[in-house]
């Protein structure tokens, strides 16, 4: 009896010690944890992206799970502190570690994992590398159980019913990556665009420069009350807030094409192209040279 009493007294302390992620309600039923504008490293353990969840009358959809399993657990705790409704879907917007490494925290909920039709293949191709590099780059240890492919894949468009709330998912052609997924909530006119949109944080190309610009042209032709980027602050002036990203990417397109036509080698191109944007974007030094390299490889053989 005494041991039970001690356990009872300690239980509130144990519960309060459980990590809970800070979230903000940006529209009715839509909650976001705002990431930090940092490069993923062993100090932040990859917990840098905007992640969150949407609550329906019947259940909850998680949108990205964070940069490590502990952040995933903290997000799960935040959901449980916010609503008693069960988690029915875990939506991964693309393959990058800061968006998927918290997946395992939701495995026991029975939720279905949702992603682009190409997500599982990309997870499989990169999985061993991700597991090998996680201790060195992020200071965390992962197993294959932490990289969970989708149960439900999206090819084109798919509706998810949360009970009185239909989320419209779109699988985009190759852009930021080859597995980008966006989530639209008609109820609040909110578009969760994830890494198709960067605010303040320099855009990072891991797919196709031309493809990304094509998708941004399509998205910029529509109106949304609220747009949630993968990195950076909430957008309420769409499509105005899209313009800095488009300007940067269009400049890369123009300057890399010019360099190639002039016969400028890649090692020289990365020293000169797009330098006017330094100081206008956070993490410029961490991502710009890679962007130029990626664009050069794509445009070198175009017709």
Coordinates of C-alpha atoms in Angstrom, one line a residue:
X1 CA 0.0 0.0 0.0
X2 CA 2.8 2.4 0.9
X3 CA 4.5 1.8 -2.5
X4 CA 1.2 2.5 -4.3
X5 CA 0.9 5.8 -2.3
X6 CA 4.4 6.8 -3.3
X7 CA 3.6 6.0 -6.9
X8 CA 0.4 8.1 -6.7
X9 CA 2.3 11.0 -5.3
X10 CA 5.0 10.9 -7.9
X11 CA 2.6 10.4 -10.9
X12 CA 1.7 14.1 -11.3
X13 CA 5.4 15.0 -11.3
X14 CA 6.1 12.3 -13.9
X15 CA 3.3 13.6 -16.1
X16 CA 4.4 17.2 -15.8
X17 CA 8.0 16.2 -16.7
X18 CA 6.8 14.7 -20.1
X19 CA 8.0 17.0 -22.8
X20 CA 5.3 19.0 -24.5
X21 CA 5.9 20.9 -27.7
X22 CA 4.8 24.6 -27.8
X23 CA 2.0 25.1 -30.4
X24 CA 0.0 28.0 -31.6
X25 CA -3.5 27.9 -33.0
X26 CA -3.3 29.9 -36.2
X27 CA -6.8 29.2 -37.4
X28 CA -9.7 27.2 -35.7
X29 CA -8.4 23.7 -35.2
X30 CA -5.0 24.3 -36.8
X31 CA -2.0 24.2 -34.6
X32 CA 1.6 24.9 -35.5
X33 CA 4.9 24.5 -33.7
X34 CA 7.2 27.2 -35.2
X35 CA 10.7 25.9 -36.0
X36 CA 13.9 27.8 -35.6
X37 CA 15.9 29.3 -38.4
X38 CA 19.0 27.2 -37.9
X39 CA 21.0 24.6 -39.7
X40 CA 20.4 21.1 -38.4
X41 CA 23.2 20.1 -36.0
X42 CA 24.1 18.3 -32.8
X43 CA 22.8 21.1 -30.7
X44 CA 19.2 21.4 -32.1
X45 CA 19.1 17.7 -33.0
X46 CA 17.4 18.5 -36.3
X47 CA 14.3 20.1 -34.6
X48 CA 14.1 23.1 -36.9
X49 CA 11.0 22.8 -39.1
X50 CA 7.4 24.0 -38.7
X51 CA 5.3 21.0 -37.7
X52 CA 1.8 20.6 -36.2
X53 CA -1.7 19.1 -36.5
X54 CA -5.2 19.7 -37.6
X55 CA -8.2 18.7 -35.4
X56 CA -11.5 17.5 -36.9
X57 CA -14.7 16.4 -35.1
X58 CA -13.7 12.8 -35.3
X59 CA -9.9 12.7 -35.2
X60 CA -6.6 14.5 -35.7
X61 CA -4.1 14.7 -38.6
X62 CA -0.5 15.3 -37.8
X63 CA 1.5 17.3 -40.4
X64 CA 5.2 16.3 -40.1
X65 CA 6.6 14.9 -37.0
X66 CA 9.9 16.7 -36.4
X67 CA 13.6 16.3 -36.6
X68 CA 14.1 13.5 -34.0
X69 CA 12.0 10.9 -32.1
X70 CA 11.9 13.0 -28.9
X71 CA 10.4 16.0 -30.8
X72 CA 7.8 13.6 -32.2
X73 CA 6.9 12.4 -28.7
X74 CA 6.7 16.1 -27.5
X75 CA 4.3 16.8 -30.5
X76 CA 2.2 13.8 -29.6
X77 CA 2.0 15.1 -26.0
X78 CA 1.0 18.5 -27.2
X79 CA -1.8 17.0 -29.2
X80 CA -3.0 15.0 -26.2
X81 CA -3.0 18.1 -24.1
X82 CA -5.0 20.0 -26.8
X83 CA -7.7 17.4 -27.6
X84 CA -9.1 14.1 -26.6
X85 CA -9.7 13.1 -30.2
X86 CA -7.6 10.2 -31.5
X87 CA -4.8 10.7 -34.1
X88 CA -5.9 9.0 -37.3
X89 CA -3.4 10.3 -39.9
X90 CA 0.3 11.2 -39.9
X91 CA 1.1 13.2 -43.0
X92 CA 4.7 13.5 -44.2
X93 CA 5.1 16.5 -46.6
X94 CA 8.4 15.2 -47.9
X95 CA 11.4 13.1 -47.1
X96 CA 13.8 15.5 -45.3
X97 CA 14.9 14.5 -41.8
X98 CA 13.6 17.6 -40.0
X99 CA 10.1 16.6 -41.1
X100 CA 10.0 12.8 -40.7
X101 CA 12.4 11.7 -37.8
X102 CA 9.6 11.9 -35.2
X103 CA 7.4 9.4 -37.1
X104 CA 8.0 6.5 -34.6
X105 CA 6.4 8.5 -31.8
X106 CA 3.0 7.9 -33.4
X107 CA 3.3 4.2 -34.3
X108 CA 1.3 3.0 -31.3
X109 CA -1.6 5.3 -32.0
X110 CA -2.7 3.2 -34.9
X111 CA -2.7 6.2 -37.2
X112 CA -2.2 5.7 -40.9
X113 CA 0.9 7.3 -42.4
X114 CA 0.3 9.4 -45.6
X115 CA 2.8 10.6 -48.2
X116 CA 3.5 11.3 -51.8
X117 CA 3.6 8.3 -54.0
X118 CA 7.4 8.7 -54.4
X119 CA 8.0 9.1 -50.7
X120 CA 8.5 5.4 -49.8
X121 CA 11.0 4.9 -52.6
X122 CA 13.0 7.9 -51.5
X123 CA 13.0 6.8 -47.9
X124 CA 14.3 3.4 -49.0
X125 CA 17.1 4.9 -51.1
X126 CA 18.2 7.3 -48.4
X127 CA 17.4 5.3 -45.3
X128 CA 20.8 3.7 -44.7
X129 CA 22.6 7.0 -45.2
X130 CA 20.1 8.8 -42.8
X131 CA 20.7 6.1 -40.1
X132 CA 24.4 6.1 -40.5
X133 CA 24.8 9.9 -40.4
X134 CA 22.3 10.8 -37.6
X135 CA 24.7 10.4 -34.7
X136 CA 27.4 12.5 -36.4
X137 CA 25.3 15.2 -37.9
X138 CA 22.4 15.4 -35.4
X139 CA 23.7 13.8 -32.2
X140 CA 20.8 11.3 -32.2
X141 CA 20.6 7.5 -32.8
X142 CA 17.9 6.2 -35.1
X143 CA 16.9 2.7 -36.2
X144 CA 15.0 1.6 -39.3
X145 CA 11.8 1.7 -37.1
X146 CA 12.1 5.5 -37.0
X147 CA 11.8 5.9 -40.8
X148 CA 8.2 4.9 -41.5
X149 CA 6.9 4.9 -45.1
X150 CA 3.4 5.8 -45.9
X151 CA 0.4 3.4 -45.7
X152 CA -1.6 5.7 -47.9
X153 CA 0.1 7.2 -51.0
X154 CA -1.0 10.3 -52.9
X155 CA -0.9 10.4 -56.7
X156 CA -2.5 13.7 -57.8
X157 CA -5.0 14.6 -55.2
X158 CA -6.6 12.9 -52.2
X159 CA -9.2 13.9 -49.6
X160 CA -8.8 12.9 -45.9
X161 CA -11.9 13.1 -43.7
X162 CA -11.3 14.1 -40.1
X163 CA -15.0 14.2 -39.4
X164 CA -16.7 17.4 -40.5
X165 CA -13.4 18.5 -41.9
X166 CA -12.0 17.4 -45.3
X167 CA -8.3 18.0 -45.9
X168 CA -7.3 18.1 -49.6
X169 CA -3.8 16.7 -50.2
X170 CA -1.9 17.4 -53.4
X171 CA 1.1 15.4 -54.6
X172 CA 3.2 17.9 -56.6
X173 CA 5.5 17.2 -59.5
X174 CA 9.2 17.4 -58.7
X175 CA 9.9 20.8 -57.1
X176 CA 11.7 21.3 -53.8
X177 CA 12.0 17.5 -53.8
X178 CA 10.4 14.8 -56.0
X179 CA 8.0 13.9 -53.2
X180 CA 6.4 17.2 -52.1
X181 CA 2.9 17.1 -50.6
X182 CA 0.7 20.1 -49.6
X183 CA -2.4 20.1 -47.4
X184 CA -5.3 22.4 -47.9
X185 CA -8.1 23.0 -45.3
X186 CA -11.1 24.6 -47.1
X187 CA -12.8 25.2 -43.8
X188 CA -10.3 27.9 -42.9
X189 CA -8.8 28.6 -46.3
X190 CA -5.4 27.5 -45.0
X191 CA -2.7 26.0 -47.2
X192 CA 0.0 24.0 -45.4
X193 CA 2.7 24.3 -48.0
X194 CA 5.7 23.0 -46.0
X195 CA 9.0 23.3 -47.9
X196 CA 7.5 24.4 -51.1
X197 CA 7.7 27.8 -49.4
X198 CA 10.6 29.2 -47.4
X199 CA 10.3 32.5 -45.5
X200 CA 13.5 34.1 -44.3
X201 CA 15.4 30.7 -44.5
X202 CA 17.1 30.4 -47.9
X203 CA 15.2 27.9 -50.2
X204 CA 17.0 24.6 -50.6
X205 CA 16.8 22.7 -53.9
X206 CA 16.7 18.9 -53.7
X207 CA 14.5 18.3 -56.7
X208 CA 14.1 20.6 -59.8
X209 CA 14.7 24.3 -60.0
X210 CA 12.5 24.6 -63.1
X211 CA 9.9 22.3 -61.6
X212 CA 9.8 24.3 -58.4
X213 CA 9.2 27.6 -60.3
X214 CA 6.5 26.0 -62.3
X215 CA 4.7 24.9 -59.1
X216 CA 5.1 28.3 -57.6
X217 CA 3.6 29.9 -60.7
X218 CA 0.5 27.7 -60.2
X219 CA 0.2 28.3 -56.5
X220 CA 0.8 32.1 -56.9
X221 CA -2.2 32.2 -59.2
X222 CA -4.5 31.2 -56.3
X223 CA -5.6 33.0 -53.2
X224 CA -5.4 31.7 -49.7
X225 CA -6.2 33.3 -46.4
X226 CA -3.4 31.6 -44.5
X227 CA -0.3 29.8 -45.8
X228 CA 2.1 27.8 -43.5
X229 CA 5.6 27.5 -44.8
X230 CA 8.0 24.7 -43.9
X231 CA 10.4 27.2 -42.4
X232 CA 9.7 30.8 -41.4
X233 CA 6.7 32.7 -40.1
X234 CA 3.0 32.5 -40.9
X235 CA 1.9 34.1 -44.2
X236 CA -1.3 36.2 -44.5
X237 CA -0.5 38.2 -47.6
X238 CA -0.4 35.5 -50.2
X239 CA 0.9 35.6 -52.9
X240 CA 3.0 38.7 -52.0
X241 CA 5.1 36.6 -49.5
X242 CA 5.9 34.2 -52.3
X243 CA 7.8 36.8 -54.3
X244 CA 11.2 36.7 -52.5
X245 CA 11.5 32.9 -53.0
X246 CA 10.5 33.3 -56.7
X247 CA 13.0 36.1 -57.2
X248 CA 15.8 34.0 -55.8
X249 CA 15.0 30.9 -57.8
X250 CA 14.4 32.9 -61.0
X251 CA 17.8 34.6 -60.6
X252 CA 19.5 31.2 -60.2
X253 CA 17.8 30.0 -63.3
X254 CA 18.9 33.1 -65.3
X255 CA 22.4 33.4 -64.0
X256 CA 23.2 29.7 -64.2
X257 CA 21.9 29.5 -67.8
X258 CA 24.1 32.5 -68.7
X259 CA 27.1 30.9 -67.1
X260 CA 26.7 27.7 -68.9
X261 CA 26.3 29.4 -72.3
X262 CA 29.5 31.3 -71.6
X263 CA 31.3 28.1 -70.8
X264 CA 31.8 29.0 -67.1
X265 CA 32.9 25.9 -65.1
X266 CA 30.8 24.9 -62.1
X267 CA 33.7 25.6 -59.6
X268 CA 33.8 29.2 -60.9
X269 CA 30.0 29.6 -61.1
X270 CA 29.5 28.9 -57.4
X271 CA 31.8 31.8 -56.5
X272 CA 29.8 34.4 -58.4
X273 CA 26.2 33.4 -59.0
X274 CA 23.5 34.9 -56.8
X275 CA 25.8 36.6 -54.4
X276 CA 23.5 39.6 -54.3
X277 CA 21.2 37.6 -52.1
X278 CA 23.7 37.2 -49.3
X279 CA 22.5 39.1 -46.3
X280 CA 18.9 38.9 -47.5
X281 CA 18.3 35.3 -46.5
X282 CA 19.2 33.4 -43.4
X283 CA 21.5 30.3 -43.8
X284 CA 22.7 31.6 -47.2
X285 CA 26.2 30.3 -46.7
X286 CA 24.9 26.9 -45.7
X287 CA 22.7 26.3 -48.7
X288 CA 23.5 28.6 -51.6
X289 CA 26.5 26.8 -53.1
X290 CA 24.6 23.6 -53.1
X291 CA 21.7 25.3 -54.8
X292 CA 23.9 26.6 -57.6
X293 CA 25.5 23.2 -58.0
X294 CA 22.1 21.5 -58.2
X295 CA 20.8 24.1 -60.7
X296 CA 24.0 23.8 -62.8
X297 CA 23.6 20.0 -63.0
X298 CA 19.9 20.4 -64.1
X299 CA 20.4 23.1 -66.6
X300 CA 23.7 21.9 -68.2
X301 CA 21.9 19.4 -70.4
X302 CA 18.7 21.2 -71.1
X303 CA 17.6 21.7 -74.8

